[in-house]
XYZ file of C-alpha atoms in Angstrom:
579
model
C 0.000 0.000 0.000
C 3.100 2.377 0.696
C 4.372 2.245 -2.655
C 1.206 2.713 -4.716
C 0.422 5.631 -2.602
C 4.225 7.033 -3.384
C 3.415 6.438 -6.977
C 0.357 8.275 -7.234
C 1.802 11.290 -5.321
C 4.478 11.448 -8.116
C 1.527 12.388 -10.810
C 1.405 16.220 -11.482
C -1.947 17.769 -11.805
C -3.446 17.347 -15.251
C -4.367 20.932 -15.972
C -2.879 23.412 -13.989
C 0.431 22.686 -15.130
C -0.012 22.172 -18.687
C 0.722 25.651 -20.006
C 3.576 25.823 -18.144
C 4.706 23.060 -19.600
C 3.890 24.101 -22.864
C 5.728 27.488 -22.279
C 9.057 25.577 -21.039
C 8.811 23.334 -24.506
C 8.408 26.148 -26.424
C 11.530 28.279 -24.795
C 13.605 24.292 -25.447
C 13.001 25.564 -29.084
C 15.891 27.667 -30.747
C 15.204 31.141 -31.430
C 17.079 30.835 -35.034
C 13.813 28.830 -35.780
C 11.638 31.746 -34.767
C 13.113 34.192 -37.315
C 12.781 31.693 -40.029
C 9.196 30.950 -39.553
C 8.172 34.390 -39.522
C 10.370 35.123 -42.728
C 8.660 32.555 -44.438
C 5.375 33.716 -43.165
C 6.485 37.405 -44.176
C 7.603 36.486 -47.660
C 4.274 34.783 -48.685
C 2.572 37.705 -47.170
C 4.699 40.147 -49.700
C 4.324 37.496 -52.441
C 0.319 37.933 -52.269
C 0.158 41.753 -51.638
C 2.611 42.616 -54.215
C 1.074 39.766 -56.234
C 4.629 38.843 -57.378
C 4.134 35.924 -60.103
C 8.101 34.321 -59.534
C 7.188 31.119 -58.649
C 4.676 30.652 -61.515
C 7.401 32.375 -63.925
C 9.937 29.914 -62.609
C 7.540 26.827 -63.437
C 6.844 27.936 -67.344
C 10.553 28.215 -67.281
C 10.513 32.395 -68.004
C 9.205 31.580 -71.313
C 6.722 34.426 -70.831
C 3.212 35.056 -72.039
C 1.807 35.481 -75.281
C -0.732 38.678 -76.535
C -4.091 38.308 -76.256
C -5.511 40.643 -79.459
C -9.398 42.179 -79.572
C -10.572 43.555 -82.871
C -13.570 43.266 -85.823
C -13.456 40.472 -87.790
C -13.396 42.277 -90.605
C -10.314 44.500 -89.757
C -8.379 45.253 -92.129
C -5.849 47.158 -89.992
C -5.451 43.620 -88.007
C -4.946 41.408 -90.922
C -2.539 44.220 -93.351
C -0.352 45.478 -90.198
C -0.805 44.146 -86.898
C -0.549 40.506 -88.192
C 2.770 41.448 -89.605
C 4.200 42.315 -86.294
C 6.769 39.683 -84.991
C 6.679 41.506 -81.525
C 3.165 41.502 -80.903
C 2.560 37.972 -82.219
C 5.636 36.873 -79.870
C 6.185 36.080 -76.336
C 6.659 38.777 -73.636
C 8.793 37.533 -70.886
C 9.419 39.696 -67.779
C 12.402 40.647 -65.670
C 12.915 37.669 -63.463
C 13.576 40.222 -60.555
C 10.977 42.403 -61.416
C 8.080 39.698 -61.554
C 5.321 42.081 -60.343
C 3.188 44.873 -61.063
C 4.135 46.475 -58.726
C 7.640 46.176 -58.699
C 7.620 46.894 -61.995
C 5.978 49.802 -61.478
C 7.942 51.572 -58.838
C 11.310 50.699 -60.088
C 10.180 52.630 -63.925
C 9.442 55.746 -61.685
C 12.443 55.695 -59.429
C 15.135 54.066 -61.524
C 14.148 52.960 -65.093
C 17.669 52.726 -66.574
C 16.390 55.627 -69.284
C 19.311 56.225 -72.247
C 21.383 59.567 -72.104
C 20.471 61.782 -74.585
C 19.854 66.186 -74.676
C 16.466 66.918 -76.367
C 15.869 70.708 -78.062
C 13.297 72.740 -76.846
C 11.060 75.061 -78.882
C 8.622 76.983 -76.393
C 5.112 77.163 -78.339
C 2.449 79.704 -77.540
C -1.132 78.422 -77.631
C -4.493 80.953 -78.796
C -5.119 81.614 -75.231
C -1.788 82.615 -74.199
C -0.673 79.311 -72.527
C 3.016 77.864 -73.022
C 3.958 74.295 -73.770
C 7.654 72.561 -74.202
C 7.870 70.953 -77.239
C 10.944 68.556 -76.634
C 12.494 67.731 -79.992
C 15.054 64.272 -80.628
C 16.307 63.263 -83.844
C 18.314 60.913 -84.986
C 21.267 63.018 -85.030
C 21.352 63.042 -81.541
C 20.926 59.660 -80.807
C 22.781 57.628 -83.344
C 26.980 57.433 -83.482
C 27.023 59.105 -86.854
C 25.715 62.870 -85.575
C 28.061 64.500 -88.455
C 25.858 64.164 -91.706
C 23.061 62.567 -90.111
C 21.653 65.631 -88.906
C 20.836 66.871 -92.886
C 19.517 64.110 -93.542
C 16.708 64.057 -91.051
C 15.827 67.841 -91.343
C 16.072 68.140 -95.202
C 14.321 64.755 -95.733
C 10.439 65.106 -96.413
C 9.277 61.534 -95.829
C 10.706 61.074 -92.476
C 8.164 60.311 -90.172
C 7.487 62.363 -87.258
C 6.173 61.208 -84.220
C 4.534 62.987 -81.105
C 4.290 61.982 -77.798
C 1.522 62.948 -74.952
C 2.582 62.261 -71.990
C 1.293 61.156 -68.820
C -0.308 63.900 -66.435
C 2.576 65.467 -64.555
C 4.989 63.583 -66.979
C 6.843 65.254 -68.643
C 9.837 64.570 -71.696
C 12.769 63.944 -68.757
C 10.452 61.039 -67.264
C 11.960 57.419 -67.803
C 9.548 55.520 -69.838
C 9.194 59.190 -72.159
C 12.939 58.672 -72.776
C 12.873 55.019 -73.542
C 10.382 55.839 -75.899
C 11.542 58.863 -77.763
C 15.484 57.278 -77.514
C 14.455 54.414 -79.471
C 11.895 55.560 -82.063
C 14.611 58.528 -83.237
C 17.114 55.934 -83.344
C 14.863 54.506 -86.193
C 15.273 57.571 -87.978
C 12.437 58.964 -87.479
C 11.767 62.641 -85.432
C 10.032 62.356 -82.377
C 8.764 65.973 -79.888
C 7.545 65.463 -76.537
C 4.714 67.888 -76.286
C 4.869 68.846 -72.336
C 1.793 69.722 -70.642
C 0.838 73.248 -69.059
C 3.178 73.978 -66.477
C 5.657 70.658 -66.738
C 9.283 70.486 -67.966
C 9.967 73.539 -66.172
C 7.699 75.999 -68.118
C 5.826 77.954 -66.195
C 1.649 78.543 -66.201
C 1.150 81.898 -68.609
C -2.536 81.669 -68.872
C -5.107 80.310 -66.517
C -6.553 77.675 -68.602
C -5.031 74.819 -67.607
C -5.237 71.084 -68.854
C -6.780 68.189 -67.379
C -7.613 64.235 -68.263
C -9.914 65.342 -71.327
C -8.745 68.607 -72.336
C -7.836 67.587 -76.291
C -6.783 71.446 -77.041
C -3.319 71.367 -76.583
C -3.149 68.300 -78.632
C -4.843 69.217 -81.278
C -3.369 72.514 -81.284
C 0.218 71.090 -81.242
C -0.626 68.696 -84.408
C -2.235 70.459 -86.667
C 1.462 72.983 -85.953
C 3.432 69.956 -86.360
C 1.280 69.342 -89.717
C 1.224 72.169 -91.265
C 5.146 73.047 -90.523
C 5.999 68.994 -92.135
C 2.939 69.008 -94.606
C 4.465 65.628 -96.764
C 5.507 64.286 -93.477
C 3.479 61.428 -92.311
C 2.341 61.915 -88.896
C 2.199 59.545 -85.814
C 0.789 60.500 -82.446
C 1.766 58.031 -79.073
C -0.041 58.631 -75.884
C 0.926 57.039 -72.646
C -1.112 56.697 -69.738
C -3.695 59.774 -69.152
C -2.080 60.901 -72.781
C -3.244 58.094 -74.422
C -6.499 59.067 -72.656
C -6.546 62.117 -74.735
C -5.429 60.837 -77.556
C -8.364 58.657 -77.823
C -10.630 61.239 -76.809
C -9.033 63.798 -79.218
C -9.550 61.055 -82.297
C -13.250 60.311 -81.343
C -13.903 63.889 -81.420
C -12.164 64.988 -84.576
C -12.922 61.246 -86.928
C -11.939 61.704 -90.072
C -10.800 64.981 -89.531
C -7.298 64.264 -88.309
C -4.139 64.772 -89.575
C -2.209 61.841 -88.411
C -1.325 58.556 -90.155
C -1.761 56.257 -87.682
C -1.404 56.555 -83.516
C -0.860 53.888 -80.577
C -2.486 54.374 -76.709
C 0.016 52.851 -73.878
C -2.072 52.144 -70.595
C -4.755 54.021 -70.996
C -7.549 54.395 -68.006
C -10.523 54.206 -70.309
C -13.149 54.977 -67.903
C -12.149 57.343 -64.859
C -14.980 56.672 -62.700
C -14.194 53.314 -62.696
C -10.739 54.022 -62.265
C -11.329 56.387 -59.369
C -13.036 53.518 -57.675
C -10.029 50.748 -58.259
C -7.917 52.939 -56.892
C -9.168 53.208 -53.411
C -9.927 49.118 -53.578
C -7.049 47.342 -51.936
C -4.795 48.365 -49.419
C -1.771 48.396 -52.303
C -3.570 50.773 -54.307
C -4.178 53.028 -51.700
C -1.439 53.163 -51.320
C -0.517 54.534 -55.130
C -3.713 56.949 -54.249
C -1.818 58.588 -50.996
C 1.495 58.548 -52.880
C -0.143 60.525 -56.276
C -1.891 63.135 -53.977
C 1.492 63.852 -52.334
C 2.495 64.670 -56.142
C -0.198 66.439 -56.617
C -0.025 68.960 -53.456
C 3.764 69.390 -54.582
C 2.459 70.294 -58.122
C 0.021 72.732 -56.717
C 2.686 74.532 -54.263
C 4.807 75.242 -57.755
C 1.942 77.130 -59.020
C 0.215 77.770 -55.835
C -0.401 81.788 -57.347
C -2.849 80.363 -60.195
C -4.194 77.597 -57.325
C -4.832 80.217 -54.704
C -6.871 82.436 -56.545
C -8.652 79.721 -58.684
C -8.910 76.780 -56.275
C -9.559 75.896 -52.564
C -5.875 75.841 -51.444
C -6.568 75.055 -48.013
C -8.795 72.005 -49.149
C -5.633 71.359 -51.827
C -2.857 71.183 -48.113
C -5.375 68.753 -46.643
C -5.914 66.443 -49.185
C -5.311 62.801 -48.597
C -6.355 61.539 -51.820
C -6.715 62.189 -56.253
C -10.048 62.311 -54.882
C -10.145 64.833 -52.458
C -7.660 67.015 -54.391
C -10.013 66.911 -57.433
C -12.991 67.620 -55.114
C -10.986 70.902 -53.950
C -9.180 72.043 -57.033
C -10.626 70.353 -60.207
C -14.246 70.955 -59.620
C -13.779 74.078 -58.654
C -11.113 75.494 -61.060
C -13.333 73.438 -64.531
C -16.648 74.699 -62.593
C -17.608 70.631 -63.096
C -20.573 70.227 -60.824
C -19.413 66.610 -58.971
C -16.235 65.237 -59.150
C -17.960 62.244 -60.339
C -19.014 64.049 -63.363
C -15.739 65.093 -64.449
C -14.415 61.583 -64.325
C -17.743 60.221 -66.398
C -17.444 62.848 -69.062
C -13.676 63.022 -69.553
C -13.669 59.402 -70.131
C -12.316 58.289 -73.665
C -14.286 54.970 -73.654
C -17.252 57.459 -74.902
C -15.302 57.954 -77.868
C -14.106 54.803 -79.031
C -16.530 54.352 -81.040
C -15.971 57.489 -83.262
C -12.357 56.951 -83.945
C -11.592 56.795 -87.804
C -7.815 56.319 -87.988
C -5.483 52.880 -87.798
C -5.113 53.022 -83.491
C -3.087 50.308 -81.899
C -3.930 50.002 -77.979
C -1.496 48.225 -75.656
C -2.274 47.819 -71.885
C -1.917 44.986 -69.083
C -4.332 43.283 -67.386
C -1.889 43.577 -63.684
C -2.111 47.261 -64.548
C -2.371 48.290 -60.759
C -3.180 52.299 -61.971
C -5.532 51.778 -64.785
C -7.612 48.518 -64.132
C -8.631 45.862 -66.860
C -12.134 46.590 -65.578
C -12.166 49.764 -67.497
C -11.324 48.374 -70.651
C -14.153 48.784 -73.279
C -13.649 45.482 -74.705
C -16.676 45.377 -77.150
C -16.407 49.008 -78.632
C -12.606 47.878 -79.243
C -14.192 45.149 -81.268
C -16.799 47.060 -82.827
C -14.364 49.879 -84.358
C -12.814 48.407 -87.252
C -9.947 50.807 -86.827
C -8.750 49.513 -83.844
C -6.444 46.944 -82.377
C -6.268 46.160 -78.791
C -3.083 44.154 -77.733
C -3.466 42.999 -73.647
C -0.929 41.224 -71.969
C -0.742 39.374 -68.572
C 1.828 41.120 -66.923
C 3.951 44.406 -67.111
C 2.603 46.832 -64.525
C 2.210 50.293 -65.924
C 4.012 51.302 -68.434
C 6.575 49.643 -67.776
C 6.981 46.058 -69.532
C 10.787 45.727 -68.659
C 12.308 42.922 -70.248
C 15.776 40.702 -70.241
C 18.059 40.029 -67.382
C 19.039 43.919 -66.715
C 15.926 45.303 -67.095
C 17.231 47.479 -69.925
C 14.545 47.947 -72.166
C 10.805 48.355 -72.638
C 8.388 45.706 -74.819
C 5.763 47.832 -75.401
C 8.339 50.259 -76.802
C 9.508 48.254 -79.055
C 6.200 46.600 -80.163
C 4.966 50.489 -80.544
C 7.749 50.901 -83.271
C 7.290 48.063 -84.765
C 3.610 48.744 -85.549
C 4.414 51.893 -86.668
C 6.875 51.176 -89.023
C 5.091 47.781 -90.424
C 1.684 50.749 -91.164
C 4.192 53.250 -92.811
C 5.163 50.232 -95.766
C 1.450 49.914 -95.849
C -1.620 51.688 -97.828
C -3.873 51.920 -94.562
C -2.236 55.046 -93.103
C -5.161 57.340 -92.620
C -5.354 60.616 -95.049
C -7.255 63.230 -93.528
C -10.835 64.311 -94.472
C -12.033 67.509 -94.055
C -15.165 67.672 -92.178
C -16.872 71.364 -91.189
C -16.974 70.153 -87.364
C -15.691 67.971 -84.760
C -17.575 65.150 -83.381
C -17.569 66.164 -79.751
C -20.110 63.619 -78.088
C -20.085 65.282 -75.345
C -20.004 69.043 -75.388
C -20.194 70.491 -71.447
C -17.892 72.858 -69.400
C -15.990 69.945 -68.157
C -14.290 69.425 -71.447
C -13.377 73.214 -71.780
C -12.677 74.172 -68.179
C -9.559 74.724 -66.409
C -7.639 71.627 -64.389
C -4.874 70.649 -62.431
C -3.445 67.790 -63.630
C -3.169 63.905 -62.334
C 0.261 62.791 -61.373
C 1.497 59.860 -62.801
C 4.126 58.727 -61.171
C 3.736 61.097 -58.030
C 6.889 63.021 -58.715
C 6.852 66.661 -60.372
C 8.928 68.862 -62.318
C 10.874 71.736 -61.338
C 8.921 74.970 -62.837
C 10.079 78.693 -62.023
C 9.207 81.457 -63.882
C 11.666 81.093 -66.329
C 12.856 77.928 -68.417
C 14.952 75.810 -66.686
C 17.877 74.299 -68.481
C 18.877 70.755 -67.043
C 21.851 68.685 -68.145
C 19.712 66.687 -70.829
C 17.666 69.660 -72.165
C 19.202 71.386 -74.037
C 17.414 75.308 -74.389
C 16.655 77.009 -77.998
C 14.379 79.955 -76.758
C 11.861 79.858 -80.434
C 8.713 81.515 -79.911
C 6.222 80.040 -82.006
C 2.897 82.265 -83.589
C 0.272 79.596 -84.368
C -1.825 82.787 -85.973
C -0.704 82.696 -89.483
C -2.673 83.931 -92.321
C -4.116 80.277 -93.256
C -5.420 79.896 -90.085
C -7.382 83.289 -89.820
C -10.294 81.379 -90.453
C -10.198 79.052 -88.024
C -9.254 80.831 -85.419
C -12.689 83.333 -86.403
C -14.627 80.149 -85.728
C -13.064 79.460 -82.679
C -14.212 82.783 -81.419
C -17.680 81.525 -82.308
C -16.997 78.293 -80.391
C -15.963 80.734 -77.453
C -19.097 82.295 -77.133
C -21.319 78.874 -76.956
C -18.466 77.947 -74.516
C -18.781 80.384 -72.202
C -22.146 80.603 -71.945
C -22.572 76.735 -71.610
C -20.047 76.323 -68.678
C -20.405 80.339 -67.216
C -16.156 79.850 -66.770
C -15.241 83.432 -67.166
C -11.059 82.058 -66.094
C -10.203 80.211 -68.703
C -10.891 81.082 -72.732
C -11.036 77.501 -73.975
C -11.310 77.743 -77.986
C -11.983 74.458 -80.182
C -11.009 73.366 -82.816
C -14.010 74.833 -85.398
C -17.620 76.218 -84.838
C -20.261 73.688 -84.490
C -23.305 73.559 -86.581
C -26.606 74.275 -86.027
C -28.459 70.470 -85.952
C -31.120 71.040 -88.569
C -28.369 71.627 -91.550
C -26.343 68.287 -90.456
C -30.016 66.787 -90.748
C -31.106 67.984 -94.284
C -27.978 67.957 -96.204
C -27.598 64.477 -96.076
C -30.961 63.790 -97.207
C -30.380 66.654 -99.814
C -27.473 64.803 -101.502
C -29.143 61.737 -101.247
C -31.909 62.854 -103.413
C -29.747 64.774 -105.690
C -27.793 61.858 -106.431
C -30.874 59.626 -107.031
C -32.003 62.013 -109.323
C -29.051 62.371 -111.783
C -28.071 58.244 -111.548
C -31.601 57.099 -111.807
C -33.723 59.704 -113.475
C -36.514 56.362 -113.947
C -36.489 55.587 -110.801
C -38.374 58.694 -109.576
C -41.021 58.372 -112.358
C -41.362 54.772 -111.164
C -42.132 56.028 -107.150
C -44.807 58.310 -108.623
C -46.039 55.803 -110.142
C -46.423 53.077 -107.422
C -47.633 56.335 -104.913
C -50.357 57.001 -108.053
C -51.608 53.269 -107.947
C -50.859 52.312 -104.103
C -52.826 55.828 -102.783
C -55.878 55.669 -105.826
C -58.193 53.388 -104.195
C -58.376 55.980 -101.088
C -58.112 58.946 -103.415
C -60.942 58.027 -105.710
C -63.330 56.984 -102.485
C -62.786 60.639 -101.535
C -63.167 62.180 -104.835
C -66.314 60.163 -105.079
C -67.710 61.547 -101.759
C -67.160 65.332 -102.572
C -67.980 65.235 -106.441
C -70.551 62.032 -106.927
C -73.715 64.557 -105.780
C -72.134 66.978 -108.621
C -71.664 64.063 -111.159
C -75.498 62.717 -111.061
C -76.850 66.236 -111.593
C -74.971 66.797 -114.773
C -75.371 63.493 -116.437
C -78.501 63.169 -118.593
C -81.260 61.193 -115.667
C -81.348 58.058 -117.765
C -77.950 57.519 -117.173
C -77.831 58.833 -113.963
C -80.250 56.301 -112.904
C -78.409 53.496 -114.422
């Protein structure tokens, strides 16, 4: 009995022990083990919120992903050009270390590797008296041969020229803007970066300002480049909120365009959606707080114009794009909700209207401008357009090959534009008496202050700045020559309806040509129409008078017979009558 009762006594107490038991076997385990396990559990945590795609990358053996294409069937621009492209109809394969969006992303606006090169700037004054940097490259400057070469380009009359819009608050010195215009002049062609209001170091002259829609400036600055390189063929390239434009600008204008052909990097389609995306997910709020910072630094370099046109306080305080749009946009374009500045600066409205060869490149991991926003079945309605997605490649970015030294959708950009000059589908422009603006409001004339792009701004002062890789030419450029006194009359027209429609007494925003009153757009048509009938088919009118005659007489002679019968008896002899 003694020693079952020691044995028993040697039997710790089942629960109040047991945590501190677990707590001692815990401490027995070494801390090295600790800071691996929460490594591992930190890394998949970064692997999912930066949606890095490594792993899969490393599976597929980096072969990379192929390009998923949108169009109409019956495209002719698809099956003449963008067939022809080896790029395009290739395999994009990303940066090993760069396997996410958003890596991808931030390293283009913080380090990009961009090419060394000095650009020339021409200062151009716009109608209303704003200023804009028109950053010039040629091949000259870029190539090994700058002796001779430089002739060559300026005294040849088929070199191509291309112009960029860039993104808002981008301007010519940003990374992806210098990938782009390095490599297209290195193809010989001439390429100007056409700098928003107030970027690339030019300061505001005017208080009409630019904003996701405004299409002014661009037009403005083509129809220059045009008219200055008339047997040129003209490109146009917008990135970002530029290619927003650019597809706004060519749904407006349709046929009415002079350029041969024009690509769209990354555009946000539809802002409202965009606006929404963007204050999602934890990561992309976190682009949100990052682009308001850019925007309050914008503001404070201009904070003169902002100050007396905006709500500056509201501008300090702003934690969003949102908020700063609600303070400073609304106000400054007299846009009644933010919400209906987003909706009506859109270019998705427009897609449908655009008449010239358009090539439109974006990602689907885009973590700025969302696939959601993609208009995928006006793409596909609009024989004139070609919309290349791809998996991966962040925004704007695309880097490709061990040292992330180069761009894909720069080169595939080149490549399209190149394969459309050898071809007969470059667009020739058509003169039409007005633009078609779908959606004429104060929103798309007012003033704005622009959306950064990568949250970083440029220096401006009051004078140019000159920077290691600009190089200066002080031109001053009079858009008001004799052939265009008749626009510009119209515009004055345009004014007027402007003014009164928005009641924006800040900002003079002049379009391209005076609209016309409905009822003629209605009846010519239907005026040429018949005139036409009538001269090819002089029978065929005699033969509708004559189906009217036969088709109408049995109701004709009824009523004849009702108002003249009484008349008829009494005249005919009353034999007959009776009859």
């Amino acid at each position: 009995m003694d020693c079952n009762c020691s044995n028993l006594q040697l039997i710790p107490p089942p629960s109040s022990n047991a945590y501190e038991l677990l707590l001692q076997a815990l401490f027995q385990i070494p801390i090295h083990h600790y800071a691996i396990a929460t490594a591992i559990a930190f890394t998949c945590f970064l692997y999912n919120f930066l949606e890095i795609h490594f792993i899969q990358d490393l599976f597929t053996g980096f072969s990379g992903s192929s390009v998923d294409f949108t169009y109409n069937s019956c495209s002719e621009i698809y099956d003449a050009v963008v067939s022809k492209c080896r790029i395009l109809h290739g395999k994009y394969s990303v940066t090993p270390w760069l396997s996410s969006p958003h890596l991808q992303t931030v390293f283009l606006n913080f380090f990009g590797n961009p090419p060394i090169f000095k650009y020339k700037r021409q200062l151009f004054n716009t109608p209303d008296g704003g200023t804009i940097a028109l950053d010039w490259v040629m091949n000259s400057v870029v190539s090994e041969n700058a002796g001779h070469m430089d002739d060559v380009v300026n005294k040849g009359e088929s070199t191509p020229i291309v112009v960029i819009i860039p993104g808002l608050t981008s301007d010519s010195n940003s990374p992806y803007l210098k990938h782009l215009a390095y490599h297209t002049a290195k193809r010989g062609w001439k390429v100007v970066v056409s700098n928003h209001r107030g970027l690339g170091g030019v300061s505001i002259t005017s208080d009409c300002f630019y904003n996701a829609g405004w299409t002014e400036d661009a037009r403005t600055v083509v129809n220059y480049v045009h008219k200055e390189n008339p047997r040129r063929p003209l490109f146009v390239i917008g990135t970002s909120i530029g290619a927003n434009v650019l597809i706004k600008y060519l749904g407006e204008d349709g046929e009415n365009v002079p350029i041969a052909g024009a690509v769209a990097v990354c555009s946000p389609w539809d802002l409202l959606i965009g606006d929404r995306f963007i204050t999602r997910k934890r990561v992309q709020k976190f682009y949100d707080k990052a682009l308001a910072i850019g925007l309050q630094g914008y503001a404070k370099l201009h904070q003169p114009h902002f100050s007396r046109l905006a709500n500056w306080e509201g501008i300090e305080k702003s934690l969003s794009i949102r908020d700063f749009d609600n303070h400073a946009t609304r106000i400054v374009g007299k846009y009644e909700t933010v919400d209906t500045y987003y909706r009506r600066c859109s270019s998705s409205t427009y897609v449908q209207s655009v008449s010239i060869p358009l090539l439109c490149i974006s990602a689907l991991d885009d973590p700025v401008c969302t696939r959601e926003a993609i208009p995928w079945d006006e793409c596909r309605a609009n024989k004139n357009i070609v919309l290349a997605t791809i998996k991966h490649g962040g925004h704007l970015a695309f880097f490709e090959g061990i040292t992330a030294s180069s761009l894909w959708w720069v080169r595939a950009t080149n490549e399209f534009l190149e394969v459309l000059l050898s071809s007969n589908y470059m667009h020739v422009q058509k003169k039409i008496s007005a633009p078609n603006k779908l959606l004429d409001s104060s929103i798309d004339q007012g003033p704005y202050v622009n959306v950064t792009e990568d949250g970083m701004v440029a220096a401006s002062n009051n004078e140019p700045t000159t920077t290691d890789n600009v190089e200066e030419i002080n031109v001053r450029q009079d858009i008001h020559h004799d052939s265009h006194d008749k626009v510009i009359e119209e515009n004055k027209q345009d004014e007027l309806l402007t003014k009164t429609e928005s009641g924006d007494s800040s900002c003079i925003a002049k379009t391209a040509s005076a609209r016309n009153p409905v009822p003629l757009d209605v009846i010519t048509p239907i005026k040429r129409y018949v005139g036409q009938l009538s001269r090819e088919n002089r029978w065929s009118t005699w033969l509708l008078v004559y189906i009217a005659i036969t088709t109408s007489w049995p109701l004709v002679g009824s009523a004849l017979y009702l108002v003249f019968g009484k008349k008829l008896r009494d005249f005919l002899p009353g034999g007959l009558a009776r009859r």
